[in-house]
Tab-separated table of C-alpha atoms in Angstrom:
chain	number	residue	atom	x	y	z
E	560	MET	CA	120.932	96.178	97.412
E	561	GLN	CA	121.994	99.529	98.876
E	562	TYR	CA	124.310	99.816	101.866
E	563	VAL	CA	125.332	102.716	104.076
E	564	THR	CA	128.341	103.261	106.330
E	565	LEU	CA	127.762	105.203	109.538
E	566	GLY	CA	130.758	107.497	109.356
E	567	LYS	CA	133.757	106.776	111.503
E	568	THR	CA	132.007	103.878	113.271
E	569	GLY	CA	132.744	101.761	110.226
E	570	ILE	CA	129.344	100.116	110.643
E	571	THR	CA	128.147	99.184	107.144
E	572	VAL	CA	124.619	97.858	106.817
E	573	ASN	CA	121.651	97.429	104.498
E	574	LYS	CA	120.024	100.847	103.927
E	575	ASN	CA	117.013	99.707	105.927
E	576	GLY	CA	117.242	100.013	109.702
E	577	PHE	CA	114.631	98.770	112.171
E	578	GLY	CA	113.127	101.228	114.660
E	579	ALA	CA	111.771	99.226	117.590
E	580	LEU	CA	109.516	101.788	119.272
E	581	PRO	CA	106.273	100.399	117.735
E	582	ILE	CA	106.886	96.785	118.780
E	583	GLN	CA	106.003	97.819	122.340
E	584	ARG	CA	102.381	97.608	121.173
E	585	ILE	CA	102.419	93.973	120.067
E	586	SER	CA	103.089	90.618	121.712
E	587	PHE	CA	106.491	88.956	121.986
E	588	ASP	CA	105.623	86.420	119.312
E	589	GLU	CA	104.230	89.052	116.939
E	590	ALA	CA	107.310	91.200	117.474
E	591	ALA	CA	109.583	88.219	116.934
E	592	ALA	CA	107.934	87.440	113.597
E	593	VAL	CA	108.412	91.011	112.323
E	594	LEU	CA	111.969	91.292	113.655
E	595	ARG	CA	112.927	87.952	112.179
E	596	ARG	CA	111.444	88.862	108.814
E	597	ALA	CA	113.507	92.056	108.862
E	598	TYR	CA	116.634	90.051	109.613
E	599	ASP	CA	115.876	87.474	106.927
E	600	GLY	CA	115.355	90.364	104.498
E	601	GLY	CA	118.828	91.732	105.152
E	602	VAL	CA	118.233	94.275	107.941
E	603	ARG	CA	121.183	94.325	110.323
E	604	TYR	CA	120.723	97.559	112.285
E	605	PHE	CA	118.172	97.512	115.115
E	606	ASP	CA	117.462	100.652	117.141
E	607	THR	CA	115.683	100.611	120.492
E	608	ALA	CA	115.753	102.515	123.803
E	609	ARG	CA	115.402	101.964	127.515
E	610	PHE	CA	112.344	104.225	127.279
E	611	TYR	CA	110.647	101.804	124.849
E	612	THR	CA	109.425	99.528	127.656
E	613	ASP	CA	109.853	95.868	126.571
E	614	SER	CA	111.277	96.426	123.089
E	615	GLU	CA	114.812	95.570	124.183
E	616	ALA	CA	113.636	92.247	125.588
E	617	LYS	CA	111.731	91.535	122.382
E	618	ILE	CA	114.867	92.065	120.304
E	619	ALA	CA	116.719	89.593	122.531
E	620	TYR	CA	113.844	87.132	122.240
E	621	ALA	CA	113.762	87.329	118.455
E	622	LEU	CA	117.412	87.792	117.545
E	623	GLY	CA	119.467	86.495	120.443
E	624	ASP	CA	120.800	83.614	118.361
E	625	VAL	CA	122.181	85.985	115.701
E	626	ARG	CA	123.562	88.659	118.035
E	627	SER	CA	127.013	88.560	116.442
E	628	ASP	CA	125.495	89.217	113.005
E	629	ILE	CA	123.589	92.378	113.899
E	630	TYR	CA	124.173	95.863	115.260
E	631	ILE	CA	122.100	96.981	118.221
E	632	ALA	CA	121.677	100.629	119.153
E	633	THR	CA	119.890	101.696	122.302
E	634	LYS	CA	119.420	104.936	124.215
E	635	SER	CA	119.201	106.438	127.686
E	636	MET	CA	117.240	109.505	128.750
E	637	ALA	CA	119.202	109.752	132.019
E	638	THR	CA	120.390	113.245	132.912
E	639	ALA	CA	122.870	112.142	135.604
E	640	ALA	CA	125.824	109.759	135.405
E	641	ALA	CA	124.594	107.335	138.065
E	642	ASP	CA	121.225	106.940	136.362
E	643	PHE	CA	122.918	106.480	132.991
E	644	LYS	CA	125.074	103.659	134.330
E	645	GLU	CA	122.047	101.969	135.876
E	646	GLN	CA	120.016	102.242	132.674
E	647	LEU	CA	122.879	100.900	130.567
E	648	GLU	CA	123.150	97.843	132.805
E	649	THR	CA	119.385	97.307	132.538
E	650	SER	CA	119.553	97.595	128.752
E	651	LEU	CA	122.381	95.065	128.545
E	652	LYS	CA	120.406	92.644	130.693
E	653	GLU	CA	117.192	93.108	128.683
E	654	LEU	CA	119.046	92.754	125.377
E	655	GLY	CA	120.849	89.632	126.567
E	656	THR	CA	124.244	90.973	125.562
E	657	ASP	CA	127.388	92.321	127.179
E	658	TYR	CA	127.777	95.260	124.790
E	659	VAL	CA	125.761	97.596	122.570
E	660	ASP	CA	127.125	98.705	119.234
E	661	VAL	CA	125.812	102.275	119.497
E	662	MET	CA	124.818	103.856	122.805
E	663	GLN	CA	122.945	107.139	122.436
E	664	PHE	CA	121.957	109.978	124.717
E	665	HIS	CA	118.206	110.134	124.133
E	666	ASN	CA	116.637	113.523	123.375
E	667	LEU	CA	118.204	115.334	126.307
E	668	PRO	CA	117.634	119.072	126.837
E	669	PHE	CA	121.401	119.633	126.517
E	670	CYS	CA	124.370	118.178	124.645
E	671	PRO	CA	126.595	116.208	127.051
E	672	VAL	CA	130.228	117.286	126.863
E	673	PRO	CA	133.276	116.593	129.028
E	674	GLY	CA	133.208	118.654	132.192
E	675	HIS	CA	129.416	119.107	132.266
E	676	GLU	CA	127.973	118.879	135.773
E	677	SER	CA	125.913	115.815	134.787
E	678	GLY	CA	129.031	113.697	134.263
E	679	LEU	CA	127.206	111.946	131.429
E	680	TYR	CA	129.910	112.084	128.805
E	681	GLU	CA	132.520	110.763	131.230
E	682	ALA	CA	130.141	107.918	132.153
E	683	MET	CA	129.714	107.094	128.479
E	684	LEU	CA	133.495	107.068	127.929
E	685	GLU	CA	133.938	104.809	130.945
E	686	ALA	CA	131.388	102.375	129.517
E	687	LYS	CA	133.217	102.432	126.186
E	688	GLU	CA	136.576	101.773	127.857
E	689	LYS	CA	135.025	98.762	129.599
E	690	GLY	CA	133.743	97.411	126.280
E	691	LYS	CA	130.075	97.821	127.150
E	692	VAL	CA	129.636	100.496	124.475
E	693	ARG	CA	131.374	100.403	121.111
E	694	HIS	CA	130.263	103.720	119.611
E	695	ILE	CA	128.848	106.930	121.084
E	696	GLY	CA	125.793	108.612	119.587
E	697	ILE	CA	123.152	111.197	120.368
E	698	THR	CA	119.526	111.696	119.350
E	699	THR	CA	117.576	114.933	119.328
E	700	HIS	CA	114.584	116.670	117.771
E	701	LYS	CA	116.159	120.116	118.145
E	702	ILE	CA	118.181	121.471	115.244
E	703	ASP	CA	120.373	123.766	117.366
E	704	LEU	CA	121.331	120.881	119.643
E	705	ALA	CA	121.984	118.698	116.589
E	706	ARG	CA	124.374	121.303	115.195
E	707	GLU	CA	126.123	121.551	118.555
E	708	ALA	CA	126.603	117.777	118.668
E	709	ILE	CA	127.999	117.682	115.130
E	710	GLU	CA	130.370	120.579	115.690
E	711	SER	CA	131.613	119.150	119.005
E	712	SER	CA	133.238	116.157	117.244
E	713	LEU	CA	132.402	114.146	120.370
E	714	TYR	CA	129.833	111.893	118.713
E	715	GLU	CA	130.066	109.177	116.089
E	716	THR	CA	126.385	109.220	115.141
E	717	LEU	CA	123.482	111.662	115.132
E	718	GLN	CA	119.882	110.469	115.068
E	719	TYR	CA	117.425	113.120	113.935
E	720	PRO	CA	113.905	113.262	112.396
E	721	PHE	CA	114.345	113.272	108.623
E	722	SER	CA	111.965	112.755	105.741
E	723	TYR	CA	111.050	114.505	102.531
E	724	LEU	CA	109.189	117.056	104.633
E	725	ALA	CA	112.523	118.247	106.059
E	726	ALA	CA	113.355	121.933	105.919
E	727	PRO	CA	116.474	123.066	104.019
E	728	GLU	CA	118.383	123.627	107.265
E	729	GLU	CA	117.638	120.024	108.259
E	730	VAL	CA	118.957	118.739	104.943
E	731	GLU	CA	122.091	120.700	105.762
E	732	LEU	CA	122.566	118.543	108.881
E	733	VAL	CA	123.007	115.467	106.685
E	734	LYS	CA	125.677	117.271	104.691
E	735	MET	CA	127.421	118.438	107.868
E	736	CYS	CA	127.579	114.861	109.114
E	737	ARG	CA	129.047	113.663	105.826
E	738	GLU	CA	131.735	116.357	105.952
E	739	ARG	CA	132.709	115.286	109.477
E	740	ASN	CA	132.505	111.545	108.789
E	741	MET	CA	129.646	111.214	111.292
E	742	GLY	CA	126.859	108.692	110.867
E	743	PHE	CA	123.397	110.149	110.221
E	744	ILE	CA	120.437	108.049	111.354
E	745	CYS	CA	116.970	109.094	110.187
E	746	MET	CA	114.116	108.662	112.620
E	747	LYS	CA	110.540	109.466	111.642
E	748	GLY	CA	111.150	108.823	107.967
E	749	MET	CA	107.373	108.606	107.610
E	750	ALA	CA	106.820	111.859	109.587
E	751	GLY	CA	105.106	110.107	112.452
E	752	GLY	CA	102.697	108.275	110.147
E	753	LEU	CA	101.608	111.277	108.082
E	754	ILE	CA	103.532	110.101	105.028
E	755	ARG	CA	101.770	107.151	103.442
E	756	SER	CA	104.192	106.012	100.754
E	757	GLY	CA	107.110	104.005	102.050
E	758	ARG	CA	108.475	103.809	98.519
E	759	ALA	CA	108.552	107.591	98.201
E	760	SER	CA	110.205	107.918	101.610
E	761	TYR	CA	112.830	105.336	100.728
E	762	ALA	CA	113.530	106.911	97.339
E	763	TYR	CA	114.039	110.336	98.908
E	764	ILE	CA	116.392	109.146	101.653
E	765	SER	CA	118.310	106.959	99.202
E	766	GLN	CA	119.659	110.194	97.686
E	767	PHE	CA	121.788	110.688	100.809
E	768	ASP	CA	124.553	108.094	100.806
E	769	ASN	CA	125.464	108.662	104.470
E	770	ALA	CA	121.909	108.430	105.852
E	771	LEU	CA	120.397	105.306	107.421
E	772	PRO	CA	116.602	105.285	107.870
E	773	ILE	CA	115.276	103.341	110.845
E	774	TRP	CA	111.676	102.542	109.992
E	775	GLY	CA	109.324	102.189	112.930
E	776	VAL	CA	107.284	99.098	112.098
E	777	GLN	CA	104.967	96.707	113.882
E	778	LYS	CA	103.142	95.020	110.997
E	779	MET	CA	104.456	92.498	108.524
E	780	GLU	CA	103.155	94.462	105.534
E	781	GLU	CA	105.132	97.510	106.689
E	782	ILE	CA	108.478	95.731	106.807
E	783	GLU	CA	107.703	93.999	103.511
E	784	GLU	CA	107.232	97.375	101.822
E	785	PHE	CA	110.602	98.673	102.981
E	786	LEU	CA	112.373	95.423	102.140
E	787	SER	CA	110.931	95.603	98.631
E	788	CYS	CA	112.520	99.029	98.167
E	789	ASN	CA	116.070	97.792	98.686
E	790	THR	CA	116.203	95.318	95.841
E	791	GLU	CA	117.528	95.288	92.299
E	792	ASP	CA	113.951	95.372	91.017
E	793	PHE	CA	113.159	98.679	92.743
E	794	GLU	CA	113.850	101.641	90.498
E	795	GLN	CA	116.176	103.830	92.531
E	796	GLY	CA	115.960	107.578	92.466
E	797	MET	CA	113.217	110.125	92.125
E	798	THR	CA	110.854	108.951	89.423
E	799	PRO	CA	108.172	111.355	88.139
E	800	GLU	CA	105.545	109.374	90.048
E	801	ILE	CA	107.454	109.667	93.324
E	802	GLU	CA	108.183	113.347	92.732
E	803	GLU	CA	104.453	113.918	92.310
E	804	ILE	CA	103.689	112.154	95.609
E	805	ILE	CA	106.296	114.206	97.434
E	806	ALA	CA	105.123	117.489	95.937
E	807	ALA	CA	101.523	116.780	96.952
E	808	ASP	CA	102.520	115.872	100.514
E	809	LYS	CA	104.704	118.945	100.887
E	810	LYS	CA	101.833	121.129	99.752
E	811	GLU	CA	99.420	119.560	102.227
E	812	LEU	CA	101.749	119.036	105.174
E	813	GLY	CA	104.095	121.993	104.884
E	814	GLY	CA	104.386	124.346	107.825
E	815	ASP	CA	103.597	123.623	111.451
E	816	PHE	CA	102.353	120.137	112.156
E	817	CYS	CA	102.574	117.730	115.074
E	818	ARG	CA	104.970	114.811	114.486
E	819	SER	CA	103.379	112.818	117.331
E	820	CYS	CA	106.716	112.380	119.117
E	821	GLY	CA	104.962	112.587	122.481
E	822	TYR	CA	107.556	114.689	124.296
E	823	CYS	CA	104.826	117.200	125.169
E	824	MET	CA	103.150	114.600	127.360
E	825	PRO	CA	101.764	114.142	129.935
E	826	CYS	CA	99.120	116.837	129.950
E	827	PRO	CA	97.841	117.845	133.435
E	828	MET	CA	94.307	117.902	131.993
E	829	GLY	CA	94.613	114.441	130.466
E	830	ILE	CA	94.606	115.602	126.831
E	831	SER	CA	96.243	113.154	124.423
E	832	ILE	CA	98.160	115.974	122.769
E	833	LYS	CA	100.179	113.849	120.339
E	834	ASP	CA	96.916	112.626	118.796
E	835	CYS	CA	94.560	115.564	119.218
E	836	ALA	CA	96.984	118.225	117.941
E	837	ARG	CA	97.062	116.594	114.512
E	838	MET	CA	93.551	115.220	114.258
E	839	GLY	CA	92.745	117.380	111.224
E	840	LEU	CA	95.617	115.828	109.279
E	841	MET	CA	94.599	112.310	110.267
E	842	LEU	CA	91.015	112.909	109.176
E	843	ARG	CA	92.286	113.881	105.733
E	844	ARG	CA	94.747	110.994	105.454
E	845	ALA	CA	92.945	108.032	107.004
E	846	PRO	CA	89.423	106.573	106.952
E	847	ILE	CA	87.230	109.065	108.829
E	848	GLU	CA	85.455	106.254	110.635
E	849	ALA	CA	88.665	105.361	112.461
E	850	TYR	CA	88.807	108.781	114.149
E	851	THR	CA	85.152	109.568	114.741
E	852	THR	CA	84.334	106.861	117.263
E	853	GLU	CA	82.850	107.801	120.630
E	854	ALA	CA	86.240	107.164	122.227
E	855	TRP	CA	87.940	109.671	119.932
E	856	LYS	CA	85.121	112.180	120.445
E	857	ASP	CA	85.712	111.946	124.183
E	858	GLU	CA	89.431	112.553	123.656
E	859	MET	CA	88.800	115.604	121.499
E	860	ARG	CA	86.319	117.073	124.007
E	861	LYS	CA	89.113	117.152	126.590
E	862	ILE	CA	90.675	120.007	124.612
E	863	GLU	CA	87.923	122.240	126.034
E	864	ASN	CA	89.560	121.739	129.453
E	865	CYS	CA	92.936	123.123	128.306
E	866	ILE	CA	94.173	125.652	130.873
E	867	GLU	CA	97.016	126.881	128.621
E	868	CYS	CA	99.566	126.156	131.325
E	869	GLY	CA	102.309	126.146	128.702
E	870	GLN	CA	103.939	122.887	129.811
E	871	CYS	CA	103.384	121.197	126.446
E	872	LYS	CA	104.642	124.213	124.515
E	873	ALA	CA	107.811	124.334	126.600
E	874	ARG	CA	108.521	120.640	126.018
E	875	CYS	CA	107.838	120.587	122.280
E	876	PRO	CA	111.170	120.034	120.455
E	877	TYR	CA	109.752	121.739	117.348
E	878	GLY	CA	108.653	124.910	119.144
E	879	LEU	CA	105.009	124.451	118.170
E	880	ASP	CA	102.242	126.554	119.690
E	881	ILE	CA	100.418	123.481	120.923
E	882	PRO	CA	97.458	125.211	122.645
E	883	ARG	CA	96.725	126.952	119.331
E	884	LEU	CA	97.015	123.688	117.381
E	885	LEU	CA	94.687	121.953	119.816
E	886	LYS	CA	92.030	124.654	119.472
E	887	GLU	CA	92.286	124.648	115.669
E	888	ASN	CA	91.924	120.879	115.543
E	889	LEU	CA	88.952	120.982	117.896
E	890	GLU	CA	87.188	123.527	115.687
E	891	GLY	CA	87.767	121.346	112.636
E	892	TYR	CA	86.496	118.297	114.484
E	893	LYS	CA	83.248	119.801	115.784
E	894	PRO	CA	81.136	118.698	112.769
E	895	TYR	CA	81.771	115.081	113.804
E	896	PHE	CA	80.358	115.464	117.339
């Protein structure tokens, strides 16, 4: 079984982390079954966020009796100190605990530092001094902000989208974190669902000894696949078969594509951007019938109402030209109307 240590935090866990965003979509009992299976399979790192509606409460419901055996990371999107303090208290209450192991600033438009007008970093330090937070982390989708956080030496962990579709400069982030003894946590290891092989994803990330993937799962078969990768029976490393899968995906998915992070939302015209801007990819990588229902046709037709206000483009952490992507996906979808 592979383990990873998150830099100077000293947190050492199974190289399978649990990303709790998807369990918002299922019931408490369904979530509990998946979370408990992850725990029974050796997973000890569970990542959630105040923004993920009831996921914190579901973690408490499923794993409250083993709190001392696990590490819980949560996040706050607050941009002011008072709001941060309030959200932290809510998270502690929902999680049924008096501390979180890793508290992260969640995809903010800036990197909190001491002396910033927001007072966020000081609020985080205060929470740490009081024992409510054990380690300080940050999450972002923006590479420049990620570099700033690493170089600041203010953070113990960085959470960033990372998969085998990563660009060379993103791979460099992992190396930078290793050099500075900073934990690197991989979100979107499956590229927002576009990657289909969990085994290939695991094999790729396993090459980076300081990287912890947090798989977003909501189905039992999903967690079973990742658990099966971290066993003595799983052939570690990049086998020819896995290299072939990765090469094919890079060829198909290289370049600009929507990761479905949702930070472009909401759209003033009601367009489900995170779905519609990557419809062409989904049609090629999933049963067509699933995306050609009348409900999906109605969603795609909304693209015709796009007023190109630019709000989505400004919010996109990847700098994508979303209006262009929407139009291209609509054109490709028209044969299914």
